Amino acid sequence: MISRRACFRNLLQSLRTSYSSSKIGDYHRFASQASSSLQQVFQPSTYSDDEYSEVDWDNLGFCMMRTDYMYMTKCTKGECFEQGQLSRYGNIELSPAAGVLNYGQGLFEGTKAYRSEEGRLLLFRPEQNAIRMKMGAERMCMPSPSIDQFVDAVKQTAIANKRWVPPAGKGSLYLRPLLMGSGEILGLGAAPEYIFLIYVSPVGNYFKEGFAPLNLYVEEEFDRASCGGTGGIKSITNYGPGLKALTRAKSRGFSDVVYLDSVNKRFIEEVSSCNIFILKGNVISTPAANGTILEGVTRKSIIDIARGHGYQVEERVISLIELIDADEIFCTGTAVGVAPVGSVTYKGQRILYKTGPHTVSQELHSTLEGIKRGLIKDNKGWIVEID
């Protein structure tokens, strides 16, 4: 291992508003509503009624797998979303003039359903995704489903695709809610009609490395977000522009890229698919959600768990120079969970970090996954049991 200070010192010398939300009420009351709705909308199935679909559960990656049902509802501009329906998973029809196709008027979310050791189906904090979608919809001039409707739709979709939820410990069912401007619009403006849709796929680890430490590359040429932009919401327009930097980094053997602030190029912001944390001693720091950084649900949960474990957690500006002395670095997100970082490369110089058993990232990962899967008692009201 090279000296951290020797490799970075000269290089680096050359060089909140956060959303708050009130606690959402008890969503368990929607379970009976979801079951009733399923009975009403299900048609005779051509699919197997087996407890599990025929999937190689031991070799799940993070790729699309066509499942049984999806949820969809529509509304016109200025109105509320009508009651949604479950239908067979398949293509949807959009006009070439749809707002989402022409002007990128769309949002997406990501949440997961887990199967406990006893076979129960569990959701993790779906109301937080609903809140974030409402915030994003306001920014993108779109109507959004109510928090109750969002959570109910997630429940219905998960139950309908129950046989695609992996066995306990084998993965999860990833649910992708989409909100898009589906109405025709030629001139720049808000679409006259909108679709709210949820589809699902069973998934394993997001990164091809599995549980192995990630190797990150500091991106200097491209930005992820800028002040006053849409970096703080899950706009679909945030992700396509990042493909250039991500593809280039992966071709060089890296797992993902670390983006810097667009103004000074001296402060850490996000990894392209997740939030980032650094550990020094007993202090865990993560960039403040100040409008350019997405306030992830997993990020929020890890902050809470870490404080409960006795760590001091800071949400603040983090400079590149702090990478030199960090003991650990890890990433968080719905798709990635809590992923340890083994190295960060900047200007051709590679810095190494502590990974493996008995690390803080492993401690936080174990607690979070234990809560999600029903192995650790949920004292925070995060888990929604649906079946």
C-alpha positions as a Markdown table, in Angstrom:
| # | Residue | x | y | z |
|---|---|---|---|---|
| 1 | Met | 0.0 | 0.0 | 0.0 |
| 2 | Ile | 1.4 | 3.4 | -0.9 |
| 3 | Ser | 1.4 | 6.3 | 1.5 |
| 4 | Arg | -1.9 | 8.1 | 1.4 |
| 5 | Arg | -0.5 | 11.5 | 2.2 |
| 6 | Ala | 2.4 | 11.1 | -0.3 |
| 7 | Cys | 0.1 | 10.3 | -3.3 |
| 8 | Phe | -2.6 | 12.9 | -2.6 |
| 9 | Arg | -1.0 | 15.8 | -0.9 |
| 10 | Asn | 0.5 | 17.5 | -4.0 |
| 11 | Leu | -2.5 | 16.6 | -6.2 |
| 12 | Leu | -5.0 | 18.1 | -3.9 |
| 13 | Gln | -3.0 | 21.2 | -3.2 |
| 14 | Ser | -3.4 | 22.0 | -6.9 |
| 15 | Leu | -6.6 | 21.8 | -7.0 |
| 16 | Arg | -29.1 | 22.0 | 3.8 |
| 17 | Thr | -31.7 | 22.4 | 2.7 |
| 18 | Ser | -32.8 | 19.0 | 3.5 |
| 19 | Tyr | -36.3 | 17.8 | 3.3 |
| 20 | Ser | -38.1 | 17.0 | 6.5 |
| 21 | Ser | -41.2 | 14.9 | 6.7 |
| 22 | Ser | -43.6 | 14.1 | 9.4 |
| 23 | Lys | -44.1 | 10.5 | 10.5 |
| 24 | Ile | -46.6 | 8.7 | 8.3 |
| 25 | Gly | -49.5 | 6.8 | 10.0 |
| 26 | Asp | -49.8 | 3.1 | 10.3 |
| 27 | Tyr | -50.1 | 1.6 | 6.8 |
| 28 | His | -51.0 | -1.9 | 8.0 |
| 29 | Arg | -54.7 | -1.0 | 7.4 |
| 30 | Phe | -54.1 | -1.2 | 3.7 |
| 31 | Ala | -53.4 | -5.0 | 3.7 |
| 32 | Ser | -57.1 | -5.9 | 3.6 |
| 33 | Gln | -57.7 | -3.3 | 0.9 |
| 34 | Ala | -54.9 | -4.7 | -1.3 |
| 35 | Ser | -56.2 | -8.3 | -0.9 |
| 36 | Ser | -59.8 | -7.2 | -1.8 |
| 37 | Ser | -58.5 | -5.3 | -4.9 |
| 38 | Leu | -56.6 | -8.3 | -6.0 |
| 39 | Gln | -59.6 | -10.5 | -5.9 |
| 40 | Gln | -61.5 | -8.0 | -8.0 |
| 41 | Val | -59.0 | -7.4 | -10.8 |
| 42 | Phe | -57.3 | -10.8 | -11.2 |
| 43 | Gln | -58.2 | -12.7 | -14.3 |
| 44 | Pro | -57.7 | -16.5 | -14.6 |
| 45 | Ser | -54.0 | -17.0 | -14.8 |
| 46 | Thr | -52.0 | -18.9 | -17.4 |
| 47 | Tyr | -49.1 | -18.8 | -15.0 |
| 48 | Ser | -48.2 | -21.5 | -12.4 |
| 49 | Asp | -49.7 | -21.3 | -9.0 |
| 50 | Asp | -46.5 | -22.7 | -7.4 |
| 51 | Glu | -45.2 | -21.0 | -4.3 |
| 52 | Tyr | -42.1 | -19.9 | -6.3 |
| 53 | Ser | -41.5 | -19.2 | -9.9 |
| 54 | Glu | -38.8 | -21.3 | -11.7 |
| 55 | Val | -35.8 | -19.1 | -11.1 |
| 56 | Asp | -32.2 | -19.9 | -10.2 |
| 57 | Trp | -32.4 | -18.1 | -6.9 |
| 58 | Asp | -28.7 | -18.8 | -6.1 |
| 59 | Asn | -27.5 | -16.8 | -9.1 |
| 60 | Leu | -29.7 | -13.7 | -9.2 |
| 61 | Gly | -28.1 | -10.6 | -10.5 |
| 62 | Phe | -29.6 | -7.1 | -10.9 |
| 63 | Cys | -31.2 | -7.5 | -14.3 |
| 64 | Met | -34.8 | -7.3 | -15.6 |
| 65 | Met | -36.9 | -10.5 | -15.3 |
| 66 | Arg | -40.4 | -10.4 | -16.7 |
| 67 | Thr | -42.9 | -11.1 | -13.9 |
| 68 | Asp | -46.7 | -11.6 | -13.8 |
| 69 | Tyr | -48.4 | -8.3 | -13.0 |
| 70 | Met | -47.9 | -4.6 | -13.1 |
| 71 | Tyr | -50.0 | -1.7 | -11.6 |
| 72 | Met | -51.2 | 1.3 | -13.6 |
| 73 | Thr | -53.4 | 4.3 | -13.2 |
| 74 | Lys | -53.9 | 7.6 | -15.1 |
| 75 | Cys | -55.0 | 11.2 | -14.4 |
| 76 | Thr | -55.4 | 14.4 | -16.4 |
| 77 | Lys | -53.6 | 17.6 | -15.5 |
| 78 | Gly | -55.1 | 19.2 | -12.5 |
| 79 | Glu | -57.0 | 16.1 | -11.4 |
| 80 | Cys | -56.3 | 13.2 | -9.0 |
| 81 | Phe | -55.2 | 9.8 | -10.0 |
| 82 | Glu | -58.1 | 7.3 | -10.4 |
| 83 | Gln | -58.2 | 3.9 | -8.7 |
| 84 | Gly | -55.5 | 1.8 | -10.3 |
| 85 | Gln | -55.7 | -1.7 | -11.7 |
| 86 | Leu | -53.4 | -4.6 | -11.9 |
| 87 | Ser | -52.8 | -6.1 | -15.3 |
| 88 | Arg | -50.5 | -8.5 | -17.0 |
| 89 | Tyr | -46.9 | -7.2 | -17.3 |
| 90 | Gly | -46.4 | -6.0 | -20.8 |
| 91 | Asn | -45.8 | -3.0 | -23.1 |
| 92 | Ile | -47.7 | 0.2 | -22.7 |
| 93 | Glu | -48.9 | 2.5 | -25.5 |
| 94 | Leu | -47.5 | 6.1 | -25.6 |
| 95 | Ser | -47.9 | 8.8 | -28.2 |
| 96 | Pro | -44.7 | 9.9 | -29.9 |
| 97 | Ala | -45.6 | 13.4 | -28.6 |
| 98 | Ala | -45.8 | 12.2 | -25.0 |
| 99 | Gly | -44.2 | 14.7 | -22.5 |
| 100 | Val | -41.9 | 12.0 | -21.1 |
| 101 | Leu | -40.5 | 11.2 | -24.5 |
| 102 | Asn | -40.0 | 14.7 | -25.7 |
| 103 | Tyr | -39.2 | 16.7 | -22.6 |
| 104 | Gly | -38.1 | 14.1 | -20.0 |
| 105 | Gln | -41.1 | 14.8 | -17.7 |
| 106 | Gly | -40.8 | 11.7 | -15.6 |
| 107 | Leu | -39.8 | 10.3 | -12.2 |
| 108 | Phe | -39.0 | 6.9 | -10.8 |
| 109 | Glu | -38.6 | 5.3 | -7.4 |
| 110 | Gly | -37.2 | 2.1 | -6.1 |
| 111 | Thr | -38.2 | 0.0 | -3.2 |
| 112 | Lys | -38.0 | -3.7 | -2.2 |
| 113 | Ala | -40.1 | -6.5 | -0.8 |
| 114 | Tyr | -38.5 | -9.3 | 1.3 |
| 115 | Arg | -39.5 | -12.7 | 2.4 |
| 116 | Ser | -38.8 | -13.5 | 6.0 |
| 117 | Glu | -37.7 | -16.8 | 7.3 |
| 118 | Glu | -41.3 | -17.5 | 8.3 |
| 119 | Gly | -42.5 | -16.7 | 4.7 |
| 120 | Arg | -44.0 | -13.3 | 5.5 |
| 121 | Leu | -43.7 | -10.5 | 2.9 |
| 122 | Leu | -42.1 | -7.3 | 4.2 |
| 123 | Leu | -41.8 | -3.8 | 2.7 |
| 124 | Phe | -39.2 | -1.3 | 4.0 |
| 125 | Arg | -40.4 | 2.2 | 4.5 |
| 126 | Pro | -42.4 | 2.6 | 1.3 |
| 127 | Glu | -44.0 | 5.8 | 2.6 |
| 128 | Gln | -40.6 | 7.5 | 2.3 |
| 129 | Asn | -40.6 | 6.7 | -1.4 |
| 130 | Ala | -44.1 | 8.1 | -1.7 |
| 131 | Ile | -43.0 | 11.4 | 0.0 |
| 132 | Arg | -39.9 | 11.7 | -2.2 |
| 133 | Met | -42.1 | 11.1 | -5.3 |
| 134 | Lys | -44.4 | 13.9 | -4.3 |
| 135 | Met | -41.5 | 16.3 | -3.8 |
| 136 | Gly | -40.1 | 15.3 | -7.2 |
| 137 | Ala | -43.5 | 15.7 | -8.9 |
| 138 | Glu | -43.9 | 19.2 | -7.5 |
| 139 | Arg | -40.5 | 20.1 | -9.0 |
| 140 | Met | -41.4 | 18.5 | -12.3 |
| 141 | Cys | -44.9 | 20.1 | -12.5 |
| 142 | Met | -46.7 | 16.8 | -12.3 |
| 143 | Pro | -49.6 | 15.5 | -10.2 |
| 144 | Ser | -48.6 | 12.6 | -8.0 |
| 145 | Pro | -50.5 | 9.8 | -6.2 |
| 146 | Ser | -51.3 | 10.4 | -2.5 |
| 147 | Ile | -49.0 | 8.7 | 0.0 |
| 148 | Asp | -51.8 | 6.3 | 0.9 |
| 149 | Gln | -52.4 | 5.4 | -2.8 |
| 150 | Phe | -48.7 | 5.0 | -3.5 |
| 151 | Val | -48.2 | 2.6 | -0.6 |
| 152 | Asp | -51.4 | 0.7 | -1.4 |
| 153 | Ala | -50.2 | 0.3 | -5.0 |
| 154 | Val | -46.9 | -1.1 | -3.9 |
| 155 | Lys | -48.6 | -3.6 | -1.6 |
| 156 | Gln | -51.0 | -4.7 | -4.4 |
| 157 | Thr | -48.1 | -5.2 | -6.8 |
| 158 | Ala | -45.9 | -7.1 | -4.4 |
| 159 | Ile | -48.8 | -9.5 | -3.4 |
| 160 | Ala | -49.7 | -10.1 | -7.0 |
| 161 | Asn | -46.1 | -11.1 | -7.8 |
| 162 | Lys | -45.6 | -13.0 | -4.6 |
| 163 | Arg | -44.1 | -16.1 | -6.3 |
| 164 | Trp | -41.3 | -13.9 | -7.7 |
| 165 | Val | -40.2 | -12.8 | -4.2 |
| 166 | Pro | -37.0 | -14.8 | -3.6 |
| 167 | Pro | -36.7 | -17.2 | -0.7 |
| 168 | Ala | -35.4 | -15.7 | 2.6 |
| 169 | Gly | -31.8 | -14.7 | 2.2 |
| 170 | Lys | -31.7 | -15.2 | -1.6 |
| 171 | Gly | -32.5 | -11.7 | -2.8 |
| 172 | Ser | -35.5 | -9.4 | -2.9 |
| 173 | Leu | -38.3 | -8.3 | -5.2 |
| 174 | Tyr | -37.4 | -4.9 | -6.6 |
| 175 | Leu | -40.4 | -2.6 | -7.2 |
| 176 | Arg | -40.0 | 0.3 | -9.7 |
| 177 | Pro | -42.8 | 3.0 | -9.4 |
| 178 | Leu | -42.8 | 5.3 | -12.4 |
| 179 | Leu | -44.6 | 8.6 | -12.8 |
| 180 | Met | -44.6 | 10.1 | -16.4 |
| 181 | Gly | -46.1 | 12.7 | -18.6 |
| 182 | Ser | -48.0 | 10.5 | -21.0 |
| 183 | Gly | -50.2 | 13.1 | -22.7 |
| 184 | Glu | -49.3 | 14.7 | -26.1 |
| 185 | Ile | -47.5 | 18.0 | -25.9 |
| 186 | Leu | -45.6 | 19.7 | -28.8 |
| 187 | Gly | -44.5 | 23.0 | -27.3 |
| 188 | Leu | -42.5 | 23.0 | -24.1 |
| 189 | Gly | -44.9 | 22.6 | -21.2 |
| 190 | Ala | -46.5 | 20.2 | -18.8 |
| 191 | Ala | -48.2 | 17.2 | -20.3 |
| 192 | Pro | -52.0 | 17.1 | -20.2 |
| 193 | Glu | -52.1 | 13.5 | -19.0 |
| 194 | Tyr | -50.1 | 11.3 | -16.6 |
| 195 | Ile | -49.4 | 7.6 | -15.9 |
| 196 | Phe | -48.4 | 6.1 | -12.5 |
| 197 | Leu | -47.1 | 2.6 | -13.0 |
| 198 | Ile | -45.3 | -0.1 | -10.9 |
| 199 | Tyr | -43.5 | -3.1 | -12.3 |
| 200 | Val | -41.2 | -5.6 | -10.5 |
| 201 | Ser | -38.3 | -7.9 | -10.9 |
| 202 | Pro | -36.5 | -10.3 | -8.5 |
| 203 | Val | -33.0 | -9.2 | -7.9 |
| 204 | Gly | -29.8 | -10.1 | -6.2 |
| 205 | Asn | -26.7 | -7.9 | -5.8 |
| 206 | Tyr | -26.6 | -4.7 | -7.8 |
| 207 | Phe | -22.8 | -4.8 | -8.4 |
| 208 | Lys | -21.2 | -7.6 | -10.3 |
| 209 | Glu | -18.6 | -7.8 | -7.4 |
| 210 | Gly | -21.4 | -9.2 | -5.2 |
| 211 | Phe | -20.4 | -8.5 | -1.6 |
| 212 | Ala | -16.8 | -7.8 | -2.6 |
| 213 | Pro | -15.5 | -4.2 | -2.0 |
| 214 | Leu | -16.1 | -1.6 | -4.7 |
| 215 | Asn | -13.3 | 0.2 | -6.6 |
| 216 | Leu | -14.4 | 3.8 | -7.3 |
| 217 | Tyr | -13.0 | 6.4 | -9.7 |
| 218 | Val | -13.2 | 10.1 | -9.1 |
| 219 | Glu | -14.9 | 11.7 | -12.1 |
| 220 | Glu | -13.5 | 15.1 | -13.0 |
| 221 | Glu | -14.8 | 15.8 | -16.5 |
| 222 | Phe | -18.5 | 15.2 | -16.1 |
| 223 | Asp | -21.0 | 16.5 | -13.4 |
| 224 | Arg | -23.9 | 14.7 | -12.0 |
| 225 | Ala | -25.9 | 17.8 | -10.8 |
| 226 | Ser | -25.7 | 21.5 | -10.3 |
| 227 | Cys | -27.2 | 24.0 | -7.8 |
| 228 | Gly | -30.8 | 24.8 | -8.7 |
| 229 | Gly | -31.1 | 21.6 | -10.9 |
| 230 | Thr | -32.8 | 18.3 | -10.2 |
| 231 | Gly | -30.1 | 16.4 | -8.4 |
| 232 | Gly | -32.1 | 16.2 | -5.3 |
| 233 | Ile | -35.0 | 14.3 | -6.9 |
| 234 | Lys | -35.3 | 11.1 | -8.9 |
| 235 | Ser | -35.9 | 12.6 | -12.2 |
| 236 | Ile | -35.3 | 10.2 | -15.1 |
| 237 | Thr | -33.2 | 13.0 | -16.7 |
| 238 | Asn | -30.5 | 12.6 | -14.0 |
| 239 | Tyr | -29.3 | 9.2 | -15.0 |
| 240 | Gly | -28.9 | 9.0 | -18.8 |
| 241 | Pro | -26.2 | 11.7 | -18.9 |
| 242 | Gly | -24.2 | 9.7 | -16.3 |
| 243 | Leu | -23.8 | 6.7 | -18.6 |
| 244 | Lys | -20.7 | 8.2 | -20.4 |
| 245 | Ala | -18.7 | 8.5 | -17.2 |
| 246 | Leu | -20.0 | 5.2 | -15.8 |
| 247 | Thr | -19.3 | 3.2 | -19.0 |
| 248 | Arg | -15.8 | 4.7 | -19.3 |
| 249 | Ala | -15.0 | 3.9 | -15.7 |
| 250 | Lys | -16.2 | 0.3 | -16.0 |
| 251 | Ser | -14.1 | -0.2 | -19.1 |
| 252 | Arg | -11.1 | 0.6 | -17.0 |
| 253 | Gly | -12.1 | -1.9 | -14.3 |
| 254 | Phe | -13.8 | 0.3 | -11.8 |
| 255 | Ser | -17.2 | -0.4 | -10.2 |
| 256 | Asp | -18.6 | 3.1 | -10.3 |
| 257 | Val | -17.7 | 6.8 | -10.3 |
| 258 | Val | -17.6 | 9.4 | -7.5 |
| 259 | Tyr | -19.0 | 12.8 | -8.7 |
| 260 | Leu | -17.6 | 16.1 | -7.4 |
| 261 | Asp | -19.5 | 19.4 | -7.0 |
| 262 | Ser | -19.9 | 21.2 | -10.3 |
| 263 | Val | -18.6 | 24.6 | -9.1 |
| 264 | Asn | -15.3 | 23.9 | -7.4 |
| 265 | Lys | -14.5 | 20.3 | -8.3 |
| 266 | Arg | -13.2 | 19.9 | -4.8 |
| 267 | Phe | -16.1 | 18.4 | -2.8 |
| 268 | Ile | -17.5 | 14.9 | -2.9 |
| 269 | Glu | -21.2 | 14.6 | -3.8 |
| 270 | Glu | -22.5 | 11.2 | -4.9 |
| 271 | Val | -21.7 | 7.9 | -6.6 |
| 272 | Ser | -23.8 | 7.5 | -9.8 |
| 273 | Ser | -26.1 | 4.9 | -8.3 |
| 274 | Cys | -25.9 | 5.6 | -4.5 |
| 275 | Asn | -24.9 | 7.9 | -1.6 |
| 276 | Ile | -21.5 | 7.8 | -0.1 |
| 277 | Phe | -20.2 | 7.9 | 3.5 |
| 278 | Ile | -16.7 | 8.2 | 5.0 |
| 279 | Leu | -15.6 | 7.0 | 8.5 |
| 280 | Lys | -12.8 | 8.5 | 10.6 |
| 281 | Gly | -12.6 | 7.2 | 14.1 |
| 282 | Asn | -16.1 | 7.4 | 15.6 |
| 283 | Val | -17.4 | 9.9 | 13.1 |
| 284 | Ile | -19.4 | 9.0 | 10.1 |
| 285 | Ser | -19.8 | 11.8 | 7.5 |
| 286 | Thr | -21.9 | 12.0 | 4.4 |
| 287 | Pro | -22.5 | 15.0 | 2.0 |
| 288 | Ala | -25.4 | 17.1 | 3.0 |
| 289 | Ala | -28.6 | 16.8 | 0.9 |
| 290 | Asn | -28.5 | 20.4 | -0.3 |
| 291 | Gly | -30.4 | 20.1 | -3.6 |
| 292 | Thr | -27.7 | 18.5 | -5.7 |
| 293 | Ile | -27.7 | 15.2 | -3.7 |
| 294 | Leu | -30.5 | 12.7 | -3.5 |
| 295 | Glu | -31.7 | 12.1 | 0.0 |
| 296 | Gly | -31.8 | 8.3 | -0.2 |
| 297 | Val | -34.1 | 6.2 | 2.0 |
| 298 | Thr | -31.2 | 3.9 | 2.8 |
| 299 | Arg | -29.0 | 6.9 | 3.5 |
| 300 | Lys | -31.6 | 8.2 | 6.0 |
| 301 | Ser | -32.0 | 4.8 | 7.6 |
| 302 | Ile | -28.2 | 4.3 | 8.0 |
| 303 | Ile | -27.8 | 7.7 | 9.6 |
| 304 | Asp | -30.4 | 6.7 | 12.2 |
| 305 | Ile | -28.9 | 3.2 | 12.8 |
| 306 | Ala | -25.4 | 4.6 | 13.1 |
| 307 | Arg | -26.5 | 7.2 | 15.7 |
| 308 | Gly | -28.3 | 4.4 | 17.6 |
| 309 | His | -25.0 | 2.4 | 17.6 |
| 310 | Gly | -23.2 | 5.3 | 19.2 |
| 311 | Tyr | -21.5 | 6.9 | 16.2 |
| 312 | Gln | -21.4 | 10.6 | 15.6 |
| 313 | Val | -23.0 | 11.3 | 12.2 |
| 314 | Glu | -22.4 | 14.5 | 10.3 |
| 315 | Glu | -24.2 | 15.7 | 7.1 |
| 316 | Arg | -21.9 | 18.3 | 5.7 |
| 317 | Val | -19.6 | 19.4 | 2.9 |
| 318 | Ile | -16.8 | 16.8 | 2.4 |
| 319 | Ser | -13.6 | 17.8 | 0.6 |
| 320 | Leu | -11.5 | 15.4 | -1.5 |
| 321 | Ile | -8.6 | 15.8 | 0.9 |
| 322 | Glu | -10.6 | 13.9 | 3.5 |
| 323 | Leu | -10.3 | 10.7 | 1.4 |
| 324 | Ile | -6.6 | 10.6 | 2.5 |
| 325 | Asp | -7.3 | 9.9 | 6.2 |
| 326 | Ala | -10.6 | 8.0 | 6.0 |
| 327 | Asp | -10.6 | 4.7 | 7.7 |
| 328 | Glu | -13.6 | 3.3 | 5.7 |
| 329 | Ile | -15.8 | 4.4 | 2.9 |
| 330 | Phe | -19.1 | 2.8 | 2.0 |
| 331 | Cys | -22.1 | 3.4 | -0.3 |
| 332 | Thr | -25.8 | 3.1 | 0.4 |
| 333 | Gly | -28.9 | 2.8 | -1.7 |
| 334 | Thr | -32.0 | 0.7 | -2.2 |
| 335 | Ala | -30.4 | -1.2 | -5.0 |
| 336 | Val | -26.9 | -1.6 | -3.4 |
| 337 | Gly | -27.8 | -1.8 | 0.3 |
| 338 | Val | -24.6 | -1.0 | 2.2 |
| 339 | Ala | -21.6 | -1.6 | 0.0 |
| 340 | Pro | -18.0 | -1.3 | 1.3 |
| 341 | Val | -15.5 | 0.5 | -0.8 |
| 342 | Gly | -12.0 | -1.0 | -1.1 |
| 343 | Ser | -10.4 | 1.8 | -3.1 |
| 344 | Val | -10.8 | 5.2 | -4.6 |
| 345 | Thr | -8.7 | 6.3 | -7.5 |
| 346 | Tyr | -8.0 | 10.0 | -8.3 |
| 347 | Lys | -5.6 | 11.3 | -10.9 |
| 348 | Gly | -4.1 | 7.9 | -11.3 |
| 349 | Gln | -3.4 | 7.4 | -7.6 |
| 350 | Arg | -5.2 | 4.7 | -5.7 |
| 351 | Ile | -6.2 | 4.9 | -2.0 |
| 352 | Leu | -7.1 | 1.8 | -0.1 |
| 353 | Tyr | -9.5 | 1.4 | 2.8 |
| 354 | Lys | -10.4 | -1.1 | 5.5 |
| 355 | Thr | -12.9 | -3.8 | 4.5 |
| 356 | Gly | -14.1 | -7.2 | 5.6 |
| 357 | Pro | -15.4 | -8.5 | 9.0 |
| 358 | His | -15.5 | -6.3 | 12.0 |
| 359 | Thr | -15.8 | -3.1 | 10.0 |
| 360 | Val | -18.3 | -0.4 | 10.7 |
| 361 | Ser | -19.9 | -0.8 | 7.2 |
| 362 | Gln | -20.4 | -4.5 | 7.9 |
| 363 | Glu | -21.9 | -3.7 | 11.3 |
| 364 | Leu | -24.4 | -1.2 | 9.8 |
| 365 | His | -25.2 | -3.6 | 6.8 |
| 366 | Ser | -26.0 | -6.5 | 9.2 |
| 367 | Thr | -28.3 | -4.3 | 11.3 |
| 368 | Leu | -30.1 | -2.9 | 8.3 |
| 369 | Glu | -30.6 | -6.2 | 6.5 |
| 370 | Gly | -31.7 | -7.8 | 9.8 |
| 371 | Ile | -34.5 | -5.3 | 10.1 |
| 372 | Lys | -35.5 | -5.6 | 6.5 |
| 373 | Arg | -35.7 | -9.4 | 6.6 |
| 374 | Gly | -37.4 | -9.6 | 10.0 |
| 375 | Leu | -34.4 | -11.1 | 11.8 |
| 376 | Ile | -34.0 | -8.1 | 14.1 |
| 377 | Lys | -36.9 | -6.5 | 15.9 |
| 378 | Asp | -38.2 | -3.4 | 14.2 |
| 379 | Asn | -38.4 | -0.7 | 16.9 |
| 380 | Lys | -38.7 | 2.2 | 14.5 |
| 381 | Gly | -41.9 | 1.3 | 12.6 |
| 382 | Trp | -40.0 | 0.9 | 9.3 |
| 383 | Ile | -41.4 | -2.5 | 8.3 |
| 384 | Val | -44.8 | -2.9 | 6.6 |
| 385 | Glu | -45.9 | -6.6 | 6.6 |
| 386 | Ile | -48.3 | -7.3 | 3.7 |
| 387 | Asp | -48.8 | -11.0 | 3.7 |
